[in-house]
XYZ file of C-alpha atoms in Angstrom:
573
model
C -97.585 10.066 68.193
C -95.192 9.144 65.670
C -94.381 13.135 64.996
C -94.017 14.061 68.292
C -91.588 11.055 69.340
C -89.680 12.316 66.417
C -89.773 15.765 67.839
C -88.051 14.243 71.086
C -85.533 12.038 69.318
C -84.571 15.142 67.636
C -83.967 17.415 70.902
C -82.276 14.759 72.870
C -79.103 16.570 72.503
C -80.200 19.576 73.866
C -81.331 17.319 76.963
C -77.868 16.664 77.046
C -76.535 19.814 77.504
C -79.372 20.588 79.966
C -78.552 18.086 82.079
C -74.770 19.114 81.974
C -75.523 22.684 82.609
C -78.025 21.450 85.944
C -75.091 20.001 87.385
C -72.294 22.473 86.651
C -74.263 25.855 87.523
C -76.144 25.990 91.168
C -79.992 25.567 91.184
C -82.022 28.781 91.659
C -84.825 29.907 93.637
C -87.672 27.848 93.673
C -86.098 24.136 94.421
C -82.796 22.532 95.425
C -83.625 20.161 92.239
C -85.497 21.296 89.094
C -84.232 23.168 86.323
C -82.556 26.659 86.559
C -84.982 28.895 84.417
C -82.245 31.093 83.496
C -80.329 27.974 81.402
C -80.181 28.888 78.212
C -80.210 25.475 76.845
C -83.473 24.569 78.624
C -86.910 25.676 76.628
C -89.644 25.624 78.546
C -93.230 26.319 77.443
C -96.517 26.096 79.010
C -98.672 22.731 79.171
C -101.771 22.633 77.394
C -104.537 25.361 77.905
C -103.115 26.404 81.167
C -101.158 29.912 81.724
C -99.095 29.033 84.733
C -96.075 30.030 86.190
C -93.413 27.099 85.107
C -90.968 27.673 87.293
C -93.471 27.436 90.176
C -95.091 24.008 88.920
C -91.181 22.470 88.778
C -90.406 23.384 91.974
C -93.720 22.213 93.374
C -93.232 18.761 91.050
C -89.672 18.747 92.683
C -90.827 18.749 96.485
C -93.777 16.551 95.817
C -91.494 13.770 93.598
C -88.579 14.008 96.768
C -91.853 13.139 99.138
C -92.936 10.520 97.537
C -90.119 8.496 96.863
C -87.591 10.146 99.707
C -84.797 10.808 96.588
C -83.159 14.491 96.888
C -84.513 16.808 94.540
C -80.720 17.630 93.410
C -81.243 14.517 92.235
C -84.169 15.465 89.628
C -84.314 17.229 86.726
C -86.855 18.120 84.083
C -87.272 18.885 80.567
C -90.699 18.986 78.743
C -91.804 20.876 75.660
C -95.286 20.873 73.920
C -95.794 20.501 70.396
C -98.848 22.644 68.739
C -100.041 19.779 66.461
C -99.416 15.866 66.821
C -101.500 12.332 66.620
C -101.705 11.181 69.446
C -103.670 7.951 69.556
C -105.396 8.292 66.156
C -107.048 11.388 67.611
C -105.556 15.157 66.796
C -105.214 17.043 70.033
C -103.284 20.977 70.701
C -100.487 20.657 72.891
C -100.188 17.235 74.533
C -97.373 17.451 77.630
C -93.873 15.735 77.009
C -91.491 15.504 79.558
C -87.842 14.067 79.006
C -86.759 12.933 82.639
C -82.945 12.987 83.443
C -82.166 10.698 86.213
C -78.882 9.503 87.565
C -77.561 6.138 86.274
C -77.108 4.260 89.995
C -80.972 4.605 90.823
C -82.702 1.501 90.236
C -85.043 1.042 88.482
C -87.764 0.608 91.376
C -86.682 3.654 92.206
C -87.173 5.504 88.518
C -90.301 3.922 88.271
C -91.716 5.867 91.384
C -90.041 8.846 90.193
C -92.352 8.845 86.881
C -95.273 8.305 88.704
C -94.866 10.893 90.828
C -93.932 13.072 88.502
C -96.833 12.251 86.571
C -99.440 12.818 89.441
C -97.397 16.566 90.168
C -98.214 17.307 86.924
C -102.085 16.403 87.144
C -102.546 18.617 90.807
C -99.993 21.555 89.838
C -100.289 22.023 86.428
C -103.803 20.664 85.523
C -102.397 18.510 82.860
C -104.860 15.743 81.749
C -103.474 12.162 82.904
C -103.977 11.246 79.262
C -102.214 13.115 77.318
C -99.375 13.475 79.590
C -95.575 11.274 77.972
C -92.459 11.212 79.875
C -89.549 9.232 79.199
C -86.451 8.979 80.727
C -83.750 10.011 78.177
C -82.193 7.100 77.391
C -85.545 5.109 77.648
C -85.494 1.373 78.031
C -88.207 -1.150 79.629
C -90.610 0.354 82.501
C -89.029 3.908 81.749
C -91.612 5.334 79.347
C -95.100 6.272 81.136
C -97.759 7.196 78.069
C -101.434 8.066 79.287
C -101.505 6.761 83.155
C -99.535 4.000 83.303
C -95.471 2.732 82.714
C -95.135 1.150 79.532
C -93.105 -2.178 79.231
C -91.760 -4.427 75.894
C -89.307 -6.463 75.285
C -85.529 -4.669 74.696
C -84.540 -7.105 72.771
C -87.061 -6.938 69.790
C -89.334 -4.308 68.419
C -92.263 -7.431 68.819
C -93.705 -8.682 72.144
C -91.926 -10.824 74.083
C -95.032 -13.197 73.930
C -94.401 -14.006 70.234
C -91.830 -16.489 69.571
C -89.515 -16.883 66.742
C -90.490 -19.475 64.261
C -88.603 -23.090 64.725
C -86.907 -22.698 61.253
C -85.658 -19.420 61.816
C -84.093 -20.310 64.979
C -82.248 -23.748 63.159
C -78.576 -23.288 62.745
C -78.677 -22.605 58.786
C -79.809 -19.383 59.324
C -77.877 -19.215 62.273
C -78.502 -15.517 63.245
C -78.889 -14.064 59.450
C -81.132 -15.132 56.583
C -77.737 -14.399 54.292
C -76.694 -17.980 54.168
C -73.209 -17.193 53.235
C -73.121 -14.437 56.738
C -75.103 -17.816 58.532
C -72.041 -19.947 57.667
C -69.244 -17.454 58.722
C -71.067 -16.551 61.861
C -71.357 -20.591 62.547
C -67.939 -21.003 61.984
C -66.593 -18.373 64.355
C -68.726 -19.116 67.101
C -68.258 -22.952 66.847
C -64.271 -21.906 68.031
C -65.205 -20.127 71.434
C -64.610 -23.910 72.176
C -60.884 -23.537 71.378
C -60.096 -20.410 72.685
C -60.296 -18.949 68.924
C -63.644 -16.178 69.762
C -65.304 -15.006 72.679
C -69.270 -15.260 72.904
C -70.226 -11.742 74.257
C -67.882 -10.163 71.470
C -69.642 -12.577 68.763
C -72.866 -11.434 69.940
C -71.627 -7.786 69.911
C -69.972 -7.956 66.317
C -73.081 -9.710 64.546
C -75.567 -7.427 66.218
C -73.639 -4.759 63.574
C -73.660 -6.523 60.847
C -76.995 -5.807 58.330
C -78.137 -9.174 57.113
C -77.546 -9.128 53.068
C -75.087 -5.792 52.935
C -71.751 -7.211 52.906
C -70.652 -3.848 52.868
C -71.535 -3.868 56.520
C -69.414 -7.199 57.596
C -66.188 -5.479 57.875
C -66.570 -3.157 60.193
C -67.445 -4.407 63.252
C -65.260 -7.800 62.775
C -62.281 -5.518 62.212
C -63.159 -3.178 64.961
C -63.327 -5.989 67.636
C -59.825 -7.598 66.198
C -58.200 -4.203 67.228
C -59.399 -3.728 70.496
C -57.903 -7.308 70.659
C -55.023 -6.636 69.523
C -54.373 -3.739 71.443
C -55.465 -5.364 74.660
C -52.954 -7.993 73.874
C -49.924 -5.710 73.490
C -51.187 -3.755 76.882
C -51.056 -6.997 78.775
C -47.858 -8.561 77.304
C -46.762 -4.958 78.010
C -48.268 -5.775 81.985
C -46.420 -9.084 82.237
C -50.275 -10.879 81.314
C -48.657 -13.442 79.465
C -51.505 -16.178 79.483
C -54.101 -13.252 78.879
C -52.094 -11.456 76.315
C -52.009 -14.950 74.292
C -55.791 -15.380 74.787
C -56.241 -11.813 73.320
C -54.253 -12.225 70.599
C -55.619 -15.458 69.237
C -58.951 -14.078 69.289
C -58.038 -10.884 67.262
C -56.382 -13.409 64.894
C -60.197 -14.823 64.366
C -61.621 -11.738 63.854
C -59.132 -10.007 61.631
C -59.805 -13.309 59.071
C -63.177 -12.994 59.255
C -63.041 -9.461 58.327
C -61.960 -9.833 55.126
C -63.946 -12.494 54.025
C -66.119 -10.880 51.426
C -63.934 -7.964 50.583
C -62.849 -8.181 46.991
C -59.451 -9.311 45.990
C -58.235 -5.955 44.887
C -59.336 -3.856 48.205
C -56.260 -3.059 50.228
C -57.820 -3.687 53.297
C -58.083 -7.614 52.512
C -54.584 -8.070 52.921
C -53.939 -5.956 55.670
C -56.835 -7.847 57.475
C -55.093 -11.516 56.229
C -51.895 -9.626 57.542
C -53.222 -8.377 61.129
C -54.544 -11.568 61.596
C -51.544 -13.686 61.003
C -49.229 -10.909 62.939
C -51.613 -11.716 65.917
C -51.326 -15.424 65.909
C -47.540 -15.161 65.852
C -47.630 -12.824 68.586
C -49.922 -15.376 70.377
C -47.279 -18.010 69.607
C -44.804 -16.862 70.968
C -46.430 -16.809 74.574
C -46.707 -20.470 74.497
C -43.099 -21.543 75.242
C -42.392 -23.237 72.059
C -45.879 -25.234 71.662
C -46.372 -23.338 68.622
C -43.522 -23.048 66.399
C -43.339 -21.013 63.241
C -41.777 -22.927 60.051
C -40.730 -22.798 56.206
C -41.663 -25.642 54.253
C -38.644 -25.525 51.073
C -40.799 -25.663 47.834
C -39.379 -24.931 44.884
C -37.466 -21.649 44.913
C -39.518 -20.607 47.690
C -40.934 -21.689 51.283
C -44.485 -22.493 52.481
C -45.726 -21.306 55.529
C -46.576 -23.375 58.541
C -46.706 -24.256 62.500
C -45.598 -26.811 64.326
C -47.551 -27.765 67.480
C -46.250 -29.801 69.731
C -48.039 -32.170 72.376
C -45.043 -32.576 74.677
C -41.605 -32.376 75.598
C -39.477 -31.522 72.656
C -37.209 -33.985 70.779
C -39.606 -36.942 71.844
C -41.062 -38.593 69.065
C -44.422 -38.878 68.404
C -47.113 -39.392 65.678
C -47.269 -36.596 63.346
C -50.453 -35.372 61.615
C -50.105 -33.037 58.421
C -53.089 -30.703 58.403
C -54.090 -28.653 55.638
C -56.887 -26.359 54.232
C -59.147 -26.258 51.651
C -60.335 -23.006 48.949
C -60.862 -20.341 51.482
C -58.854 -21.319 54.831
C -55.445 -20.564 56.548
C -53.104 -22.461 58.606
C -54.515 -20.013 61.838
C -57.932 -21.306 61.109
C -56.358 -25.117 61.476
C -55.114 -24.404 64.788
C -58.213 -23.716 66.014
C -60.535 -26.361 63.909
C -58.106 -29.393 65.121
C -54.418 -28.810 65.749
C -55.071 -27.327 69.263
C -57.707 -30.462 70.236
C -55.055 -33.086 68.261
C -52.058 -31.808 70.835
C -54.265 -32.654 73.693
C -54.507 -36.303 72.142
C -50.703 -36.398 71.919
C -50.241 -35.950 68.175
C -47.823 -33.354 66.786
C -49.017 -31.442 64.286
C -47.592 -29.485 61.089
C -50.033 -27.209 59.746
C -49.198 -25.723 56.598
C -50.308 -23.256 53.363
C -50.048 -24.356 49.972
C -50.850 -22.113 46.400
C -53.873 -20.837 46.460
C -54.127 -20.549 50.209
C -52.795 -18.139 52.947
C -49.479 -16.262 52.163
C -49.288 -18.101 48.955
C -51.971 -16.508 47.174
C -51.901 -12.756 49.277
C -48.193 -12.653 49.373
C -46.952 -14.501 46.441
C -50.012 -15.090 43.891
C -49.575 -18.566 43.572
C -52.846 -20.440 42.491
C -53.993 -23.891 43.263
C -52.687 -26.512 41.450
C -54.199 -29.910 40.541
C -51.129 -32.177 40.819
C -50.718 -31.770 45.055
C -48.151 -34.362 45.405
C -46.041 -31.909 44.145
C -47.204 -30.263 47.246
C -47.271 -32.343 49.615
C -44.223 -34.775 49.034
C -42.145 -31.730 49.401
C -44.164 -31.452 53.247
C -43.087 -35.033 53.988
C -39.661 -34.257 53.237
C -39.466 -31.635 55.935
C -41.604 -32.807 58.628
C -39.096 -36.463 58.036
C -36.102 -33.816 58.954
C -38.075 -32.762 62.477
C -36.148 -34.757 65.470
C -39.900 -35.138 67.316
C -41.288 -37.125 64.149
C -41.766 -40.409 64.213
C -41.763 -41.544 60.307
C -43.281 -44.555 60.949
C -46.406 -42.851 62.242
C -47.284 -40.362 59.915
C -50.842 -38.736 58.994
C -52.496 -36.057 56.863
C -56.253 -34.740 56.743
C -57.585 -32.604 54.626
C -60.024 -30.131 54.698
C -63.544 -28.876 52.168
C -61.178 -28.814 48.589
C -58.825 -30.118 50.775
C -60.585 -33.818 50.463
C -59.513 -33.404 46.721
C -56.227 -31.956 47.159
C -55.312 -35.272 49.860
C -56.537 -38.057 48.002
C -54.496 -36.814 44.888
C -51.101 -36.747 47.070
C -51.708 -39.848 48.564
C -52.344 -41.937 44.919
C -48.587 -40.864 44.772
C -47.028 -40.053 48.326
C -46.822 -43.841 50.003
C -44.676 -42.673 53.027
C -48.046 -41.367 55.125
C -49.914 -43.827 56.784
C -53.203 -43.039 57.542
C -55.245 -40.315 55.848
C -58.709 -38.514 56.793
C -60.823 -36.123 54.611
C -63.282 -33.963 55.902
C -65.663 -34.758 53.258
C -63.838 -36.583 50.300
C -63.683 -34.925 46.593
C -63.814 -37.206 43.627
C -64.258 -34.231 41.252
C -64.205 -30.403 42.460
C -65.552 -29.925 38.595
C -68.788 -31.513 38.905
C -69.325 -30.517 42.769
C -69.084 -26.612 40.811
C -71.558 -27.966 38.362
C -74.220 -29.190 40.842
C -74.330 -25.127 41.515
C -75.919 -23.913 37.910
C -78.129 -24.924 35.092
C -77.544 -27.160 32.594
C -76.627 -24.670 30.380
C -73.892 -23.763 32.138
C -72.251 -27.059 31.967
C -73.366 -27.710 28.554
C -71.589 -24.599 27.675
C -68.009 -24.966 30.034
C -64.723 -25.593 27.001
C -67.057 -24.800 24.409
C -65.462 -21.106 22.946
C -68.716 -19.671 21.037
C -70.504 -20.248 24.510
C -67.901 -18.111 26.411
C -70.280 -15.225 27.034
C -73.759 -16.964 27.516
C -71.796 -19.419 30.748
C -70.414 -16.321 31.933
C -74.049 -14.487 32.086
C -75.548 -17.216 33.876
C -73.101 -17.489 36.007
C -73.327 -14.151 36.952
C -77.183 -14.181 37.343
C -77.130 -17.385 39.800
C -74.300 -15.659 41.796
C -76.744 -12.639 42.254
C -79.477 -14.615 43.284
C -77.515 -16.570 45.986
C -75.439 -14.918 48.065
C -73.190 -18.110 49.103
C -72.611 -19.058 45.639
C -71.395 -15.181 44.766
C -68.918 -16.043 47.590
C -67.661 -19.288 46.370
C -66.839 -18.240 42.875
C -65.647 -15.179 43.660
C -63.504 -16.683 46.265
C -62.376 -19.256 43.476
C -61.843 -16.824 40.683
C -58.697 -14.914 43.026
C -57.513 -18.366 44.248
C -57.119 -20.005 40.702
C -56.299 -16.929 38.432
C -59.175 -16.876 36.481
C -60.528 -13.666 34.887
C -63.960 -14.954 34.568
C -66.227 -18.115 35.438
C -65.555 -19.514 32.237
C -62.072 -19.515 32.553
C -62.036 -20.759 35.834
C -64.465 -24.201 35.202
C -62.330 -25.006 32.551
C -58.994 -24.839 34.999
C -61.473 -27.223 37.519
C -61.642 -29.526 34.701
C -58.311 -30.666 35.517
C -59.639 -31.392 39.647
C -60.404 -34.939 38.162
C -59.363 -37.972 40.704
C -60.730 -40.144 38.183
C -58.928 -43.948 38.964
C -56.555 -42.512 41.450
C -58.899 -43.196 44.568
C -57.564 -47.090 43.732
C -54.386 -46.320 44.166
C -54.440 -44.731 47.500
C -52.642 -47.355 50.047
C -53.108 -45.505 53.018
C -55.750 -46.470 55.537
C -58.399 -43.610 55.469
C -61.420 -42.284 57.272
C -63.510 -40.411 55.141
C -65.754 -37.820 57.009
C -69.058 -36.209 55.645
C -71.826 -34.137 57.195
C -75.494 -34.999 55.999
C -76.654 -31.195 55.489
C -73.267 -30.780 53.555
C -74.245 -29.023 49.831
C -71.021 -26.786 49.056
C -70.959 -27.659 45.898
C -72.173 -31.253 46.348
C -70.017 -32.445 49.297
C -72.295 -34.889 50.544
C -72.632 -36.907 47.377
C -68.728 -36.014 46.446
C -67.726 -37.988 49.700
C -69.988 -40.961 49.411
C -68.499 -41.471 45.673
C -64.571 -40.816 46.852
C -65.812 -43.624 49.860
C -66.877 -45.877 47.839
C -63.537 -45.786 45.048
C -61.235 -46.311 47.562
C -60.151 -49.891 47.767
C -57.235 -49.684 50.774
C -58.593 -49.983 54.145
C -61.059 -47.120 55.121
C -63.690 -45.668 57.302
C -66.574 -44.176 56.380
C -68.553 -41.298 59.167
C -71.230 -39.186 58.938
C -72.104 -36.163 61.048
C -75.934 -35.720 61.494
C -77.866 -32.810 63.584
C -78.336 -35.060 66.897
C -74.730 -33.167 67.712
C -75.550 -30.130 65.772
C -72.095 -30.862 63.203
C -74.457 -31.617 60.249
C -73.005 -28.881 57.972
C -69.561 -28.290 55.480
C -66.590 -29.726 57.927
C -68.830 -29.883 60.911
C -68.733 -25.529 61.487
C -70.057 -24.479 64.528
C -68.725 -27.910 66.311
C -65.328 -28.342 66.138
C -65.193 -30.437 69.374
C -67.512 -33.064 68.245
C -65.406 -32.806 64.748
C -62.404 -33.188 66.355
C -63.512 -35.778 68.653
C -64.121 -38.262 65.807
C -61.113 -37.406 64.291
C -58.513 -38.021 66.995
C -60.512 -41.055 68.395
C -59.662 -42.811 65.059
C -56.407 -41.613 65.176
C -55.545 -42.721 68.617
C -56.761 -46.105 67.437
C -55.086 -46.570 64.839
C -51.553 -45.735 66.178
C -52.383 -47.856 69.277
C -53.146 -50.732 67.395
């Protein structure tokens, strides 16, 4: 069986052409419908043990198919071909019958399903074929279209199993949330958790993923980048149209899918930027269809400018509470939008989303890494959002974000004009979350010179063996300037919050999510909780809402929720 399905695969194309040619050229002779015998793309040989005249059994097929199901025999065409040797059923039999079926797309499938039959039963009367050993298929085949040995066949489209078996529970939970790769199960969570905010679509999700091989990250950026241009050019055709609101729509969606593109490309392969570059181009396209809700800034810093949005809640020039977002290691300020700064507009807060070294533009565009000291960061972010006529500097706020729950809590031990501050989960020390990842050795090992080589093989092997953690570092090892993972745990050494949590006078809510372990987050936050000693709140996503994982992915509503409820309080206090 297997060799002679492989036989059909192979000759589909010249069912094709057969097809095309029945159409284009008249049909001769015996039948208004059939096949034209004197098509040279159509091969027809005699059924098993039976010298008949084929052009005679077709037309006679024909006529007794149109009775039976009253369809027009221009409407039916047939292709069939014996093979001299196949197995068929664990049994070896001469020249079984195979016939490819071409039917028109609008019949239904009712209709289809009478044409096999009958086709089936002209076969047994006209050409003495045994019921048995008799295959059709419709050439593009799907469910009740395939009739093997006296009867339509059915299974489930979906899966090469039975319908009747289910999936296991755990491989249906959200942690392997349509791939076993746990680092393509967190992206995928991610992106689907922002249909929610207008940031992905689910039938393009769907249609991406179902590309993607699970483990071969060769395969990821294909179909993410594929779908981001279609986007893209749908957007410019309806801006083009005068589809304002749709154009915007398209456009923020290709801005998703052009960042998730070029998540595990290496840092050195062109087509990372141009993906970070499309996707940012897109978002800027999409904010300028909002009528000034979504502004484009420069932060000054240093002898340069930081990238950034502001997104407003309401009419402009009217104050209002402002709340400073920023990212962790791996996000941009487009991924903010969509993970809070759209929901936080609807709750009436303005919102200045910005990049800072080692994020964004400031690592693709100009190569600056993380630093340790933030406030030298963010203070300079204070200073310009102070300058914007809708702030209200009385009523100032900042979260941050996965590193960004370091990065915060550092700026605010030093930056006393912000008010309230949120982490989504806290960071006492980004060096020891790292740690949690490897062996002992590896730690043992980390500043000490002779053991350079030995931290950087182990490193290595763990990174091979989980596919998440080869992400992380290697995400890490572009964003800090570090040539290997030696280099780059000694830089984290200096990610230290040590007392500084004390000196934080800023009321804060720290967030955490209890199936949280990039690189120790759940501990990380319950430690940063519990040195804080200004005013604070302490929250913990669990599954009940399905936000149990890093920064709540996959649920950005229920995240966002939380956060602005808190918020709202505080400022209406």
């Amino acid at each position: 069986m297997m060799k002679a399905t492989g036989s059909i695969i192979s000759m589909m194309f010249l069912l094709l052409c057969a097809m095309c040619a029945a159409i284009a050229i008249p049909h001769a002779a015996y039948a208004e419908g059939g096949i034209d015998p004197a098509d040279p793309m159509v091969r027809v040989t005699s059924p098993p043990g039976v010298d008949l005249d084929i052009d005679a059994v077709l037309a006679a097929v024909s006529k007794d198919v149109s009775k039976k199901t009253g369809i027009k025999e221009s409407f039916i065409t047939y292709y069939w071909q014996t093979f001299d040797t196949v197995i068929y059923e664990g049994k070896q039999t001469k020249k079984p019958l195979f016939v490819d079926l071409y039917v028109p797309a609008f019949l239904s499938q009712e209709d289809i399903e009478g044409v096999i039959n009958a086709v089936a039963d002209g076969l047994v009367e006209h050409a003495g074929a045994e019921r048995k050993w008799i295959f059709i298929h419709t050439h593009y085949p799907l469910d009740g279209q395939v009739y093997i040995g006296g009867e339509i066949q059915r299974w489930d489209t979906d899966k090469d199993e039975s319908a009747e078996t289910p999936r296991d529970i755990s491989d249906r939970a959200p942690g392997k949330f349509l791939f076993n790769d746990k680092a393509f199960a967190f992206q995928s969570l991610w992106r689907f958790g922002l249909t929610a905010t207008g940031g992905s679509d689910l039938g393009e999700l769907l249609t991406i993923t179902g590309q993607v091989e699970d483990f071969d990250k060769k395969s990821w950026y294909g179909p993410w980048n594929s779908m981001a241009r279609k986007l893209l050019a749908e957007g410019d055709s309806f801006a083009t149209a005068g589809h304002a609101q749709s154009a915007k729509e398209a456009y923020f969606r290709a801005t998703n899918y052009f960042r998730s593109s070029e998540i595990f490309l290496p840092q050195d392969d062109p087509r990372k930027f141009q993906a970070w570059e499309n996707g940012r181009g897109a978002f800027l396209k999409a904010a300028a269809l909002t009528g000034g809700n979504i502004e484009p800034v420069r932060i000054p810093y240093g002898k340069t400018t930081l990238p950034g949005y502001l997104v407003k809640a309401g009419r402009k020039g009217k104050k209002k509470p402002l709340l400073i977002i920023q990212t962790g290691l791996d996000g941009t300020a487009e991924d903010l939008y969509f993970i809070l700064g759209a929901q936080a507009a609807k709750h009436g807060f303005n919102c200045l989303i910005f990049e800072g070294p080692g994020q964004g533009e400031a690592i693709h565009v100009h190569k600056l890494p993380f630093r340790h000291d933030w406030e030298k960061v963010l203070t300079p972010v204070v200073d310009f959002a102070l300058t914007l006529p809708e702030t209200d500097p009385d009523q100032l706020a900042v979260i941050g974000y996965s590193m960004g729950g370091y990065l915060v809590p550092r700026a605010l031990a030093f930056e006393k004009r912000i008010r309230w501050g949120i982490v989504d989960g806290g960071v006492i020390n980004s060096y020891e979350g790292v740690m949690s990842k490897f062996p002992k050795e590896v730690r043992e090992g980390v500043g000490v010179s002779k053991r350079k080589d030995r931290v950087n093989q182990v490193t290595y092997e763990e990174m091979k063996k989980h596919p998440e953690l080869s992400q992380f570092i290697n995400q890490m090892l572009w964003t800090f300037k570090a040539e290997t993972p030696y280099d780059l745990f000694v830089k984290l050494k200096k990610f230290d919050l040590g007392d500084l949590p004390g000196k934080i006078e800023a009321e804060m809510l720290v967030l955490n999510s209890s199936n949280d372990q990039v690189a120790g987050s759940n501990a990380q936050s319950k430690k940063f909780y519990n040195a804080l000693k200004s005013k604070k709140t302490y929250y913990e996503f669990t599954p009940e809402y399905g936000a149990q994982f890093h920064c709540q992915l996959g649920a950005p509503l229920a995240s966002s929720e939380r956060i602005m409820n808190w918020l709202s309080d505080q400022v209406n206090k």
